[in-house]
Amino acid sequence: MALRTEELILNMGPQHPSTHGVLRLIVTLDGENITEVHPDIGYLHSSVEKMLEHRTFAQGIALTDRGMDYLTALANEEVYILAVERLAGIEVPERARYIRTILLELQRIASHLLWLGTFGIDLGAFTAFLWCMRERERVMDLFEAVTGGRLHHVYFRIGGVYEDLPEGWTDRVLEFCDYFLQRLPEYDELLTGNPIFKVRTQGVGVLPREVAIAMGASGPVGRASGVAYDVRKADPYEVYDRVEFDIPVYTEGDCYARYLVRMEEMRQSVRIIRQCIAQLPGGSIRARVPLSLRPPKGEVYVHTESPRGDLGIYMVSDGSEKPYRVKIRAPSFSNLYALTEMMRGWKVADVIAILGSVDIVLSDVDR
Amino acid sequence: MSDSAHPPAGHIRVAPIDRAVEILDALPGGGVVLTTVESLLNWARSASIWPLTFGLACCAIEMMQAYATRFDLDRIGVIPRATPRQADCILVAGRCTIKMAPIVRRLWEQMPEPKYVISMGSCATCGGPFYYDNYSILKGIDTVIPVDVYVPGCPPRPEALIEGILKLQEKIRKEPFLRRRSRVGAGLGA
Amino acid sequence: MQGIIQWATQAVIGLVVGLRSTWRTLLEPKITVLYPLQRVNVSPRWHGLLALPIDPETGNDRCIICFQCERICPDRCIHIEAEGKGKERYLTRFDIEIDKCCYCGLCVEVCPTEAIVFVPHYETSTYNRARLLYSLSDLHQAAPKEPIARGVVGGVRG
């Protein structure tokens, strides 16, 4: 006689210490195995696309910091400002472009460090969290010295940046780069070679290449599945075409590969920062742009590589001082739906490991 | 509240400790003893505020920084708990949407008394940058749950959050905790 | 069996390696800031509170009532009212709803006379939300006692 079984529906979130925000996962379980995952989003919908229609182009910068992915405030400013600059045809001074690139890469390091720390907590390695936060505080200090903000900066302006770098800042950044490269092997010691960590991540949550492409997964999630696509190489913006760096690509597509991709990306970021500082030209930092900028009628799509993936913005201008329509293509949104494919068939204990490895930010998903 | 609105005395089970507080308060000189005991209890409570790990948006990152190495909230007895049943305090860190508001309210209701609320950041305080032209963000968390301390900032520095927690500690130290408890138990209200 | 032994050895080695790092970190100098007793040196550019510093020459603030900050504010949290005409115009109201403010610094950027500045001060928590409406006198008080030199905001500030 066959044993009678029935499916169990498990709710995770919105308040859950490991959902990285306010995500609700409706997990259908067959015993211990996951048959289906349905993410319920919208708990952090801040209607930023609508709000941007009511802000002038200059005011919108302050909003993109907060309304979009809050861990990568500068990457949001960057994509918004690139869109406005391409609409209005503004030339940005060389120095400003280098400064932007340095700050964007520092932001990538800060974002990945936070991911590594929280991923460590999810898998029971609390030490990783404390160490990552220690390094992250140094990046925050560097940001604070330049932009005046720790998390939200409002530093990029249409046609340049707000203020010039303070004196001696580049030396501090180089010092941080040396320090950071010394610290990274410690994480390798702690996590990369750790058998407990490996057992929980290797081969878990595999996302095949075809599914990754079909789901639109980008960034480290896509690159871990063998999609060698990085906007910095494919469609260079700022000065990424003048610096040398490699894109780490793995074909395994599991949590461990996603971890390795991000670790390698941090090393590459340090490489980019060093080259940018060596090439940093002098001169002006901001083009003359009227405060009430009225770009000509038209539309533009710009995409950049944020730490989560391919972050795009579609902007329509009707010739007034406010955008007519703004649509944000959020990388976390696509990656979240790739999650449903990754989780199918795994045990309920792996939900946290898989969710942690994708690195979604709910503010980016819901906007 | 008039006397007729009271339920009959037999319907309320007054806990023995509340009865003892009532008797002690009525005794000559009992007030002094009660106040001393209260201040001891309040000192202990204020030094071990256990908040719920409840991050909504950007401010949660600064909250994590405050828990982490550099600012180390464990120093002042703040240890994050993952469930509302074990928490004394809820740190509302970030903007709260209308979809999320019932859940915040339920989490607050699930916490045992006495409980406190710290509203961290502009968005939790009044909607902040999302106040105008917005259809989804709640205009301040105090429309849903009562707030004890407001920490402005967008986001506040970890030090500012620690200052808010110190303010909450001050508030807890001054509270007539046992007397209020006994009055609530007797149906007289706080 | 062989596999299990190998796996267990690996796990033990991993633990030892991890603990070695832990011990090393334990002996390193500490980076924790004991906040109420010690303070972090906040950067001079830090977006703290907004303030209207007093100009020692005139004994008043430098606001010329051009309403630029009110217009640029993305959160519409600055409210200015003035009375009088021409050169005799004076402020009757300069309120900042500091709870709505997002500390973006656009008002500081557009101010033509550097009347409104950021001060590196962040301890503003309160029990009452009504106290977060900063009026003109609050903003004067929030400013540092020593005057801020002209030409330092938004340019060569260090």
XYZ file of C-alpha atoms in Angstrom:
715
model
C 0.000 0.000 0.000
C 1.392 3.345 -0.994
C 1.919 5.886 1.717
C -0.462 8.808 1.398
C 1.415 12.062 1.116
C 0.356 15.617 0.507
C 2.071 18.794 -0.486
C 2.970 21.369 2.114
C 2.989 25.079 1.412
C 5.597 26.979 3.395
C 5.668 30.731 3.675
C 9.023 32.410 4.079
C 8.987 36.077 4.902
C 8.348 38.927 4.522
C 9.973 39.174 7.928
C 12.676 36.552 7.870
C 16.282 37.053 8.903
C 17.620 35.518 5.722
C 15.426 36.905 2.971
C 17.625 40.006 2.635
C 14.773 42.422 2.849
C 11.071 41.962 2.547
C 10.719 39.149 0.059
C 8.019 36.553 0.580
C 8.683 33.111 -0.852
C 5.784 30.711 -1.162
C 7.523 27.355 -1.247
C 5.581 24.217 -2.186
C 7.171 21.208 -0.574
C 6.886 17.507 -1.225
C 8.392 16.158 1.937
C 11.764 17.885 2.069
C 11.925 18.564 -1.647
C 10.894 21.799 -3.252
C 8.463 21.359 -6.106
C 7.761 25.001 -6.763
C 8.803 28.426 -5.551
C 6.664 31.462 -6.070
C 8.195 34.787 -5.005
C 5.677 37.370 -3.836
C 7.152 40.800 -4.419
C 5.970 44.356 -3.974
C 6.593 44.766 -0.263
C 9.039 47.578 -0.999
C 7.434 49.120 -4.063
C 8.348 52.788 -3.829
C 6.863 53.922 -7.179
C 10.115 55.616 -8.122
C 9.407 55.502 -11.851
C 6.250 57.523 -11.317
C 7.970 59.903 -8.934
C 10.758 60.621 -11.408
C 8.137 62.020 -13.782
C 7.405 64.680 -11.181
C 11.012 65.674 -10.513
C 13.252 67.805 -12.697
C 16.310 66.124 -14.150
C 18.531 67.609 -11.437
C 16.197 66.585 -8.611
C 15.859 63.052 -9.932
C 19.448 62.231 -8.956
C 18.541 62.381 -5.273
C 15.666 60.002 -5.843
C 17.502 57.342 -7.859
C 19.826 56.793 -4.903
C 17.040 55.780 -2.605
C 14.290 54.466 -4.807
C 16.385 52.001 -6.772
C 18.990 49.550 -5.537
C 20.106 51.169 -2.301
C 23.326 49.185 -2.003
C 24.672 50.603 -5.228
C 23.569 54.217 -5.056
C 26.319 55.439 -7.344
C 25.533 52.890 -10.045
C 21.938 54.151 -10.078
C 23.070 57.747 -10.346
C 25.415 56.724 -13.127
C 22.765 55.098 -15.285
C 20.311 57.964 -14.742
C 22.887 60.606 -15.538
C 24.179 58.774 -18.598
C 20.634 58.689 -19.926
C 20.153 62.433 -19.405
C 23.565 63.240 -20.881
C 22.897 61.174 -23.986
C 19.478 62.792 -24.356
C 20.885 66.302 -24.121
C 24.172 65.537 -25.863
C 26.435 66.768 -23.074
C 30.177 66.143 -23.155
C 31.646 65.179 -19.810
C 35.187 66.302 -18.896
C 37.810 63.560 -18.783
C 38.617 63.981 -15.111
C 34.991 63.589 -14.102
C 34.744 60.359 -16.078
C 37.753 58.913 -14.314
C 36.445 59.968 -10.910
C 33.130 58.305 -11.697
C 34.819 55.075 -12.701
C 36.886 54.944 -9.512
C 33.819 55.518 -7.358
C 31.746 52.985 -9.285
C 34.345 50.298 -8.725
C 34.617 51.181 -5.032
C 30.851 50.826 -4.904
C 31.130 47.382 -6.485
C 33.606 46.329 -3.799
C 31.336 47.660 -1.044
C 28.302 45.915 -2.479
C 30.053 42.577 -2.921
C 31.494 42.816 0.586
C 28.037 43.230 2.045
C 26.834 40.283 -0.036
C 29.724 38.148 1.170
C 29.010 39.045 4.771
C 25.319 38.230 4.589
C 25.999 35.065 2.592
C 28.367 34.063 5.375
C 25.644 34.591 7.977
C 23.189 32.556 5.939
C 25.592 29.631 5.865
C 26.566 29.960 9.514
C 29.909 31.735 9.120
C 29.340 34.794 11.274
C 33.024 35.721 11.225
C 32.818 36.510 7.534
C 30.152 39.120 8.267
C 32.247 40.880 10.881
C 35.329 40.902 8.691
C 33.516 42.112 5.599
C 31.898 44.912 7.539
C 35.313 45.941 8.832
C 36.587 46.360 5.271
C 33.322 47.955 4.202
C 33.688 50.655 6.843
C 36.949 51.692 5.208
C 35.218 52.020 1.850
C 32.470 54.029 3.573
C 35.122 56.380 4.974
C 36.533 56.858 1.488
C 33.070 57.653 0.171
C 32.356 60.008 3.019
C 35.534 61.974 2.334
C 34.497 62.570 -1.281
C 30.735 62.630 -1.480
C 29.673 63.438 2.067
C 27.398 60.443 2.283
C 27.967 56.911 3.449
C 25.201 55.119 1.609
C 23.476 57.786 -0.449
C 25.774 60.189 -2.161
C 24.068 62.520 -4.698
C 27.549 63.211 -5.998
C 27.265 62.723 -9.748
C 25.797 65.674 -11.608
C 24.603 66.046 -15.158
C 27.822 66.876 -16.982
C 30.309 65.865 -14.299
C 30.589 65.488 -10.557
C 29.791 67.861 -7.707
C 33.143 68.510 -6.083
C 36.728 67.651 -6.871
C 38.507 64.897 -4.983
C 39.948 66.074 -1.657
C 43.686 66.293 -1.292
C 45.419 63.009 -0.658
C 42.343 60.938 -1.365
C 43.906 58.941 -4.177
C 46.728 57.920 -1.845
C 44.170 56.707 0.654
C 42.467 54.682 -2.075
C 45.752 53.083 -3.135
C 46.485 52.294 0.494
C 43.063 50.697 0.775
C 43.710 48.650 -2.381
C 46.899 47.206 -0.888
C 45.168 46.503 2.404
C 42.205 44.905 0.675
C 44.319 42.584 -1.448
C 46.025 41.446 1.747
C 42.676 40.694 3.319
C 41.164 38.754 0.427
C 43.323 35.633 0.967
C 41.931 35.509 4.498
C 38.444 35.095 3.086
C 39.786 32.348 0.859
C 41.161 30.659 3.945
C 37.889 31.115 5.765
C 35.411 30.181 3.048
C 36.847 29.063 -0.292
C 38.685 26.056 1.084
C 36.215 25.366 3.853
C 34.668 21.889 3.353
C 31.467 22.809 5.200
C 31.029 25.824 2.972
C 31.818 23.758 -0.108
C 29.321 21.029 0.730
C 26.569 23.574 1.149
C 27.323 25.441 -2.055
C 29.035 23.169 -4.594
C 26.554 21.732 -7.058
C 23.648 23.380 -5.259
C 21.136 25.504 -7.145
C 22.475 24.886 -10.638
C 21.278 27.321 -13.282
C 22.057 25.984 -16.783
C 23.296 28.396 -19.404
C 20.198 28.202 -21.617
C 17.864 28.852 -18.696
C 20.013 31.770 -17.539
C 19.742 33.364 -20.981
C 16.025 32.647 -21.228
C 15.368 34.174 -17.811
C 17.472 37.227 -18.569
C 19.884 36.600 -15.719
C 22.831 38.945 -15.881
C 25.752 40.015 -13.792
C 27.504 37.509 -11.536
C 24.539 35.105 -11.745
C 24.765 34.956 -15.519
C 28.548 34.805 -15.572
C 28.569 31.905 -13.131
C 26.391 30.000 -15.595
C 28.735 30.600 -18.484
C 27.154 33.698 -20.027
C 30.258 35.771 -20.760
C 28.412 39.067 -20.882
C 29.488 42.224 -19.125
C 28.228 45.652 -20.197
C 31.567 47.146 -19.268
C 33.109 45.101 -22.106
C 30.148 44.736 -24.444
C 29.006 48.366 -24.454
C 31.689 50.397 -22.650
C 30.679 53.567 -20.858
C 32.844 56.074 -18.948
C 36.466 54.922 -19.263
C 36.050 51.172 -19.141
C 37.398 50.875 -22.673
C 40.721 52.368 -21.560
C 41.458 50.044 -18.658
C 42.385 46.395 -18.699
C 40.403 43.892 -16.730
C 39.107 40.357 -17.057
C 35.605 39.055 -16.677
C 35.510 35.935 -14.540
C 33.296 33.297 -16.167
C 32.464 29.903 -14.725
C 30.363 27.208 -16.346
C 29.180 25.287 -13.282
C 26.258 27.607 -12.537
C 26.040 26.611 -8.861
C 26.212 28.719 -5.697
C 29.944 28.130 -5.402
C 30.576 29.469 -8.900
C 28.541 32.585 -8.111
C 30.647 33.047 -5.007
C 33.882 32.665 -6.971
C 32.737 35.128 -9.641
C 32.116 37.828 -7.048
C 35.406 37.195 -5.267
C 37.262 37.536 -8.555
C 35.276 40.654 -9.481
C 36.498 42.379 -6.334
C 40.095 41.679 -7.370
C 39.386 43.028 -10.855
C 37.816 46.154 -9.343
C 41.013 46.834 -7.445
C 42.867 46.438 -10.730
C 40.593 48.965 -12.462
C 40.894 51.460 -9.607
C 44.694 51.321 -9.712
C 44.790 51.899 -13.463
C 42.303 54.778 -13.223
C 44.314 56.510 -10.518
C 47.486 56.117 -12.562
C 45.760 57.660 -15.610
C 43.786 60.322 -13.680
C 44.057 63.565 -15.693
C 43.725 67.090 -14.360
C 41.350 69.766 -15.518
C 37.738 70.609 -15.051
C 35.293 68.277 -13.368
C 32.005 69.612 -14.624
C 30.620 70.839 -17.903
C 28.445 73.938 -17.865
C 24.890 72.677 -17.741
C 21.903 74.899 -16.910
C 20.131 73.986 -13.716
C 16.767 73.733 -15.406
C 17.976 71.509 -18.215
C 15.530 70.946 -21.079
C 16.769 68.102 -23.269
C 15.350 67.930 -26.791
C 12.432 65.644 -27.539
C 13.473 62.057 -27.866
C 14.048 58.783 -26.117
C 17.090 56.874 -25.024
C 18.002 53.512 -23.536
C 21.188 53.278 -21.534
C 22.504 50.266 -19.691
C 25.390 49.841 -17.320
C 26.894 47.032 -15.314
C 25.764 47.492 -11.745
C 27.130 45.047 -9.153
C 23.929 42.987 -9.588
C 23.975 42.898 -13.366
C 22.661 44.712 -16.382
C 20.985 47.856 -15.073
C 19.157 49.762 -17.781
C 17.059 52.873 -17.959
C 14.673 53.948 -20.687
C 13.872 57.626 -20.685
C 11.495 59.655 -22.826
C 11.774 63.414 -22.925
C 9.056 65.709 -24.240
C 11.243 68.805 -24.234
C 10.217 69.974 -20.776
C 12.384 70.071 -17.677
C 10.958 66.800 -16.376
C 11.199 63.373 -17.993
C 8.000 62.231 -19.654
C 8.484 58.576 -18.797
C 11.179 56.577 -17.074
C 11.406 52.799 -17.078
C 14.050 50.982 -15.122
C 15.324 47.578 -16.149
C 16.368 46.135 -12.808
C 18.881 43.282 -12.759
C 17.609 41.850 -9.484
C 14.145 41.415 -10.949
C 15.340 39.044 -13.666
C 17.693 37.282 -11.297
C 14.851 36.737 -8.840
C 12.850 34.895 -11.466
C 15.840 32.790 -12.387
C 15.691 31.769 -8.726
C 12.463 29.846 -9.303
C 14.302 27.623 -11.765
C 17.334 27.216 -9.513
C 15.378 26.059 -6.502
C 13.222 23.393 -8.113
C 14.147 19.943 -6.829
C 16.395 21.028 -3.974
C 15.865 20.488 -0.273
C 14.235 23.105 1.889
C 17.521 23.684 3.726
C 19.096 24.843 0.474
C 16.592 27.662 -0.018
C 18.666 30.052 2.064
C 21.941 29.135 0.376
C 20.480 29.594 -3.097
C 18.683 32.804 -2.213
C 21.818 34.198 -0.607
C 23.974 33.365 -3.597
C 21.739 35.250 -6.047
C 22.207 38.530 -4.148
C 18.913 40.239 -4.754
C 18.064 43.614 -3.305
C 14.339 44.020 -2.864
C 14.441 47.722 -3.488
C 15.801 46.942 -6.925
C 13.186 44.260 -7.588
C 10.185 46.365 -6.610
C 11.435 49.878 -7.377
C -13.242 55.994 32.567
C -16.303 55.649 34.804
C -16.757 52.891 37.328
C -19.651 51.338 35.456
C -17.363 50.708 32.471
C -15.225 48.406 34.602
C -15.797 44.713 34.205
C -16.728 43.037 37.488
C -13.722 42.332 39.668
C -14.169 38.600 39.437
C -13.599 38.572 35.708
C -10.031 39.852 35.837
C -7.315 37.612 37.116
C -4.851 39.946 38.766
C -1.418 38.405 38.865
C 0.053 37.928 42.349
C 2.888 40.309 41.592
C 0.461 43.044 40.657
C -1.510 42.443 43.840
C 1.753 42.682 45.802
C 2.632 45.953 44.072
C -0.778 47.369 44.926
C -0.485 46.393 48.579
C 3.099 47.638 48.809
C 2.170 50.951 47.257
C -0.589 51.465 49.800
C 1.641 50.703 52.809
C 3.399 53.629 54.536
C 6.956 53.753 53.209
C 6.119 51.144 50.612
C 6.440 53.654 47.820
C 10.134 54.083 48.526
C 10.726 50.338 48.401
C 8.712 50.036 45.224
C 10.604 52.850 43.529
C 13.930 51.281 44.466
C 12.892 47.916 43.097
C 11.557 49.603 40.000
C 14.746 51.505 39.339
C 16.743 48.297 39.725
C 14.472 46.520 37.270
C 14.586 49.443 34.868
C 18.356 49.539 35.025
C 18.463 45.862 34.105
C 15.910 46.293 31.324
C 17.583 49.322 29.809
C 20.915 47.538 29.614
C 19.525 44.621 27.624
C 17.312 45.913 24.845
C 16.896 43.072 22.405
C 15.572 44.387 19.108
C 13.982 42.446 16.317
C 16.168 42.061 13.230
C 13.804 43.770 10.917
C 15.271 45.602 7.979
C 13.022 47.193 5.435
C 15.230 49.305 3.189
C 18.400 51.371 3.062
C 18.549 52.111 6.786
C 18.839 48.372 7.441
C 22.318 48.492 5.928
C 23.381 51.194 8.378
C 21.741 49.142 11.125
C 23.874 46.169 10.073
C 26.946 48.386 10.156
C 25.994 49.375 13.687
C 25.756 45.715 14.713
C 29.066 44.933 13.059
C 32.671 45.417 13.951
C 33.196 49.136 14.127
C 30.248 50.243 16.245
C 29.352 46.920 17.846
C 25.933 47.384 19.433
C 26.559 44.335 21.657
C 28.587 46.692 23.840
C 25.420 48.335 25.123
C 23.455 45.108 25.393
C 21.655 45.281 22.084
C 21.517 41.779 20.678
C 19.394 41.140 17.582
C 16.685 38.509 17.848
C 15.120 36.839 14.858
C 11.628 36.397 16.269
C 9.255 38.995 17.734
C 8.479 36.718 20.672
C 11.956 37.290 22.104
C 12.239 40.974 21.274
C 11.747 44.074 23.424
C 12.101 46.624 20.721
C 11.431 46.935 17.029
C 13.759 49.029 14.904
C 11.779 50.145 11.878
C 14.633 50.763 9.476
C 13.481 52.157 6.189
C 10.403 52.977 4.212
C 7.284 50.968 4.861
C 4.856 50.361 2.047
C 1.115 50.069 2.423
C 1.470 46.374 1.571
C 3.980 45.922 4.379
C 2.108 47.963 7.018
C -0.190 45.144 8.273
C 2.831 42.907 8.705
C 4.683 45.530 10.736
C 1.600 45.930 12.881
C 1.322 42.173 13.378
C 4.984 41.866 14.305
C 4.528 44.641 16.840
C 1.485 42.913 18.280
C 3.370 39.638 18.583
C 5.999 41.213 20.810
C 5.487 40.815 24.554
C 4.926 43.873 26.742
C 6.764 46.101 27.541
C 7.749 46.934 23.983
C 9.335 49.902 22.294
C 9.627 51.218 18.773
C 12.504 53.156 17.241
C 11.760 54.790 13.924
C 15.015 55.000 12.008
C 15.447 57.355 9.109
C 13.353 59.904 7.293
C 11.152 57.395 5.494
C 10.008 55.599 8.628
C 9.506 58.884 10.448
C 7.218 60.586 7.931
C 7.733 59.200 4.454
C 10.796 61.331 3.845
C 11.791 61.613 0.184
C 8.746 59.529 -0.719
C 6.227 61.893 0.832
C 4.980 63.654 -2.297
C 3.823 62.199 -5.640
C 3.770 58.718 -4.214
C 1.032 56.152 -3.955
C 2.675 53.248 -2.208
C 4.701 54.430 0.782
C 3.186 54.903 4.209
C 3.480 58.485 5.482
C 5.300 57.596 8.645
C 5.330 54.406 10.638
C 3.568 56.165 13.546
C 0.315 55.871 11.642
C 0.535 52.127 12.326
C 2.450 51.614 15.572
C 3.348 54.009 18.399
C 6.910 55.271 18.133
C 9.137 56.039 21.127
C 12.239 57.505 19.542
C 12.665 59.124 16.146
C 16.111 59.034 14.573
C 16.198 61.378 11.575
C 18.739 61.016 8.803
C 18.788 59.565 5.338
C 20.167 57.166 6.373
C 21.348 58.073 9.881
C 24.945 57.276 10.727
C 25.385 54.211 12.945
C 26.371 56.634 15.718
C 23.060 58.424 15.315
C 21.262 55.104 15.724
C 23.289 54.353 18.847
C 22.337 57.772 20.174
C 18.694 56.907 19.552
C 19.086 53.673 21.477
C 20.729 55.570 24.344
C 17.742 57.912 24.342
C 15.452 54.904 24.582
C 17.509 53.613 27.513
C 17.004 56.940 29.263
C 13.297 56.665 28.700
C 13.169 53.124 30.050
C 15.078 54.143 33.186
C 12.499 56.775 34.056
C 9.436 54.601 33.568
C 7.143 53.652 36.496
C 7.172 50.150 35.159
C 5.647 48.043 37.940
C 2.960 50.578 38.859
C 1.843 50.923 35.273
C 1.748 47.161 34.915
C -0.426 46.749 37.989
C -2.786 49.487 36.815
C -3.135 47.842 33.414
C -3.780 44.537 35.169
C -6.535 46.096 37.250
C -8.173 47.462 34.130
C -7.457 51.094 34.948
C -5.333 51.763 31.915
C -1.827 53.087 31.808
C 34.164 4.543 4.661
C 37.293 5.908 3.040
C 35.301 8.890 1.809
C 33.864 9.630 5.208
C 37.289 9.623 6.868
C 38.662 11.877 4.162
C 35.716 14.211 4.498
C 36.052 14.340 8.282
C 39.781 15.106 8.032
C 39.046 17.894 5.597
C 36.413 19.313 7.912
C 38.804 19.277 10.863
C 41.514 20.937 8.779
C 39.039 23.573 7.675
C 38.075 24.232 11.269
C 41.701 24.546 12.361
C 42.486 26.928 9.514
C 39.438 28.998 10.332
C 40.247 29.118 14.021
C 43.820 30.145 13.258
C 42.493 33.197 11.457
C 40.156 33.899 14.362
C 42.993 33.801 16.868
C 45.151 36.020 14.696
C 42.360 38.574 14.482
C 41.839 38.404 18.214
C 45.386 39.608 18.803
C 45.217 42.431 16.261
C 44.535 46.019 17.353
C 40.818 46.601 17.816
C 38.892 48.877 15.504
C 35.721 49.206 17.554
C 34.789 52.795 18.382
C 33.244 53.114 21.835
C 30.741 55.600 20.523
C 29.459 57.799 23.344
C 32.978 57.987 24.783
C 34.999 58.074 21.563
C 33.926 59.574 18.293
C 34.742 58.985 14.672
C 36.306 61.964 12.945
C 33.542 62.885 10.548
C 34.701 64.109 7.160
C 34.314 67.881 6.603
C 32.076 67.090 3.652
C 29.719 64.956 5.703
C 26.064 65.722 5.031
C 24.945 66.291 8.581
C 22.441 68.856 9.726
C 21.552 71.912 7.685
C 22.294 75.287 9.239
C 22.208 78.994 8.486
C 25.485 80.419 9.851
C 25.556 83.990 11.155
C 27.733 86.419 9.237
C 29.863 88.354 11.787
C 29.903 91.466 9.562
C 26.160 91.960 9.464
C 25.124 89.994 12.513
C 22.545 88.168 10.450
C 22.516 85.209 8.096
C 23.465 85.594 4.452
C 20.121 84.590 2.991
C 19.042 86.910 0.178
C 15.614 85.284 -0.147
C 16.025 84.043 -3.698
C 13.901 80.920 -3.060
C 16.331 78.765 -5.063
C 16.741 76.166 -2.326
C 12.996 75.932 -1.874
C 12.576 75.347 -5.578
C 15.344 72.749 -6.015
C 14.515 70.680 -2.929
C 13.360 67.281 -4.221
C 11.441 66.603 -1.007
C 9.892 70.093 -0.805
C 10.894 70.329 2.840
C 12.134 73.961 2.862
C 9.538 76.669 3.420
C 10.515 80.337 3.062
C 8.378 83.386 3.571
C 9.538 87.001 3.454
C 8.106 90.456 3.977
C 9.091 93.898 2.723
C 10.223 95.108 -0.668
C 13.555 95.546 -2.397
C 16.550 95.806 -0.091
C 14.394 95.921 3.021
C 13.117 92.409 2.501
C 13.557 90.199 5.520
C 12.815 86.594 6.382
C 9.724 85.872 8.391
C 9.900 82.130 8.045
C 12.644 79.716 7.139
C 11.532 76.236 8.138
C 13.171 72.955 7.257
C 11.246 69.781 7.937
C 14.328 67.856 8.905
C 12.344 64.603 9.110
C 11.456 64.890 5.435
C 14.924 66.022 4.363
C 17.027 63.501 2.482
C 20.332 65.329 3.010
C 21.064 65.400 -0.702
C 22.838 68.768 -0.633
C 21.123 70.279 -3.662
C 20.074 73.327 -1.602
C 23.664 73.856 -0.479
C 24.798 73.587 -4.081
C 22.405 76.168 -5.537
C 22.681 78.754 -2.754
C 24.435 81.779 -4.325
C 25.672 83.235 -1.024
C 26.484 80.075 0.916
C 23.792 80.962 3.389
C 22.734 77.373 3.925
C 25.464 74.871 4.750
C 25.940 71.382 6.110
C 27.381 71.046 9.580
C 29.014 67.760 10.616
C 26.539 67.089 13.379
C 24.311 64.029 13.481
C 22.880 63.539 16.964
C 19.312 64.644 16.448
C 17.107 61.834 17.714
C 14.051 62.929 19.625
C 10.986 61.591 21.411
C 8.613 63.916 19.625
C 8.241 64.261 15.886
C 7.103 67.885 16.175
C 10.615 68.782 17.339
C 11.922 67.839 13.908
C 10.550 71.005 12.320
C 13.545 73.323 12.447
C 12.681 77.018 12.442
C 14.971 79.947 11.648
C 16.314 80.264 15.187
C 17.026 76.513 15.366
C 18.951 76.734 12.114
C 20.936 79.711 13.424
C 21.759 77.796 16.582
C 22.777 74.684 14.681
C 25.508 76.617 12.890
C 29.041 76.464 14.282
C 30.093 79.373 16.482
C 33.150 80.299 14.438
C 32.163 81.755 11.054
C 32.635 79.676 7.946
C 34.908 81.374 5.425
C 33.374 82.252 2.091
C 34.190 80.198 -0.959
C 34.674 76.896 0.814
C 31.342 75.293 0.056
C 31.066 73.344 -3.153
C 34.518 74.028 -4.522
C 37.887 73.698 -2.940
C 36.624 72.480 0.412
C 39.009 69.885 1.797
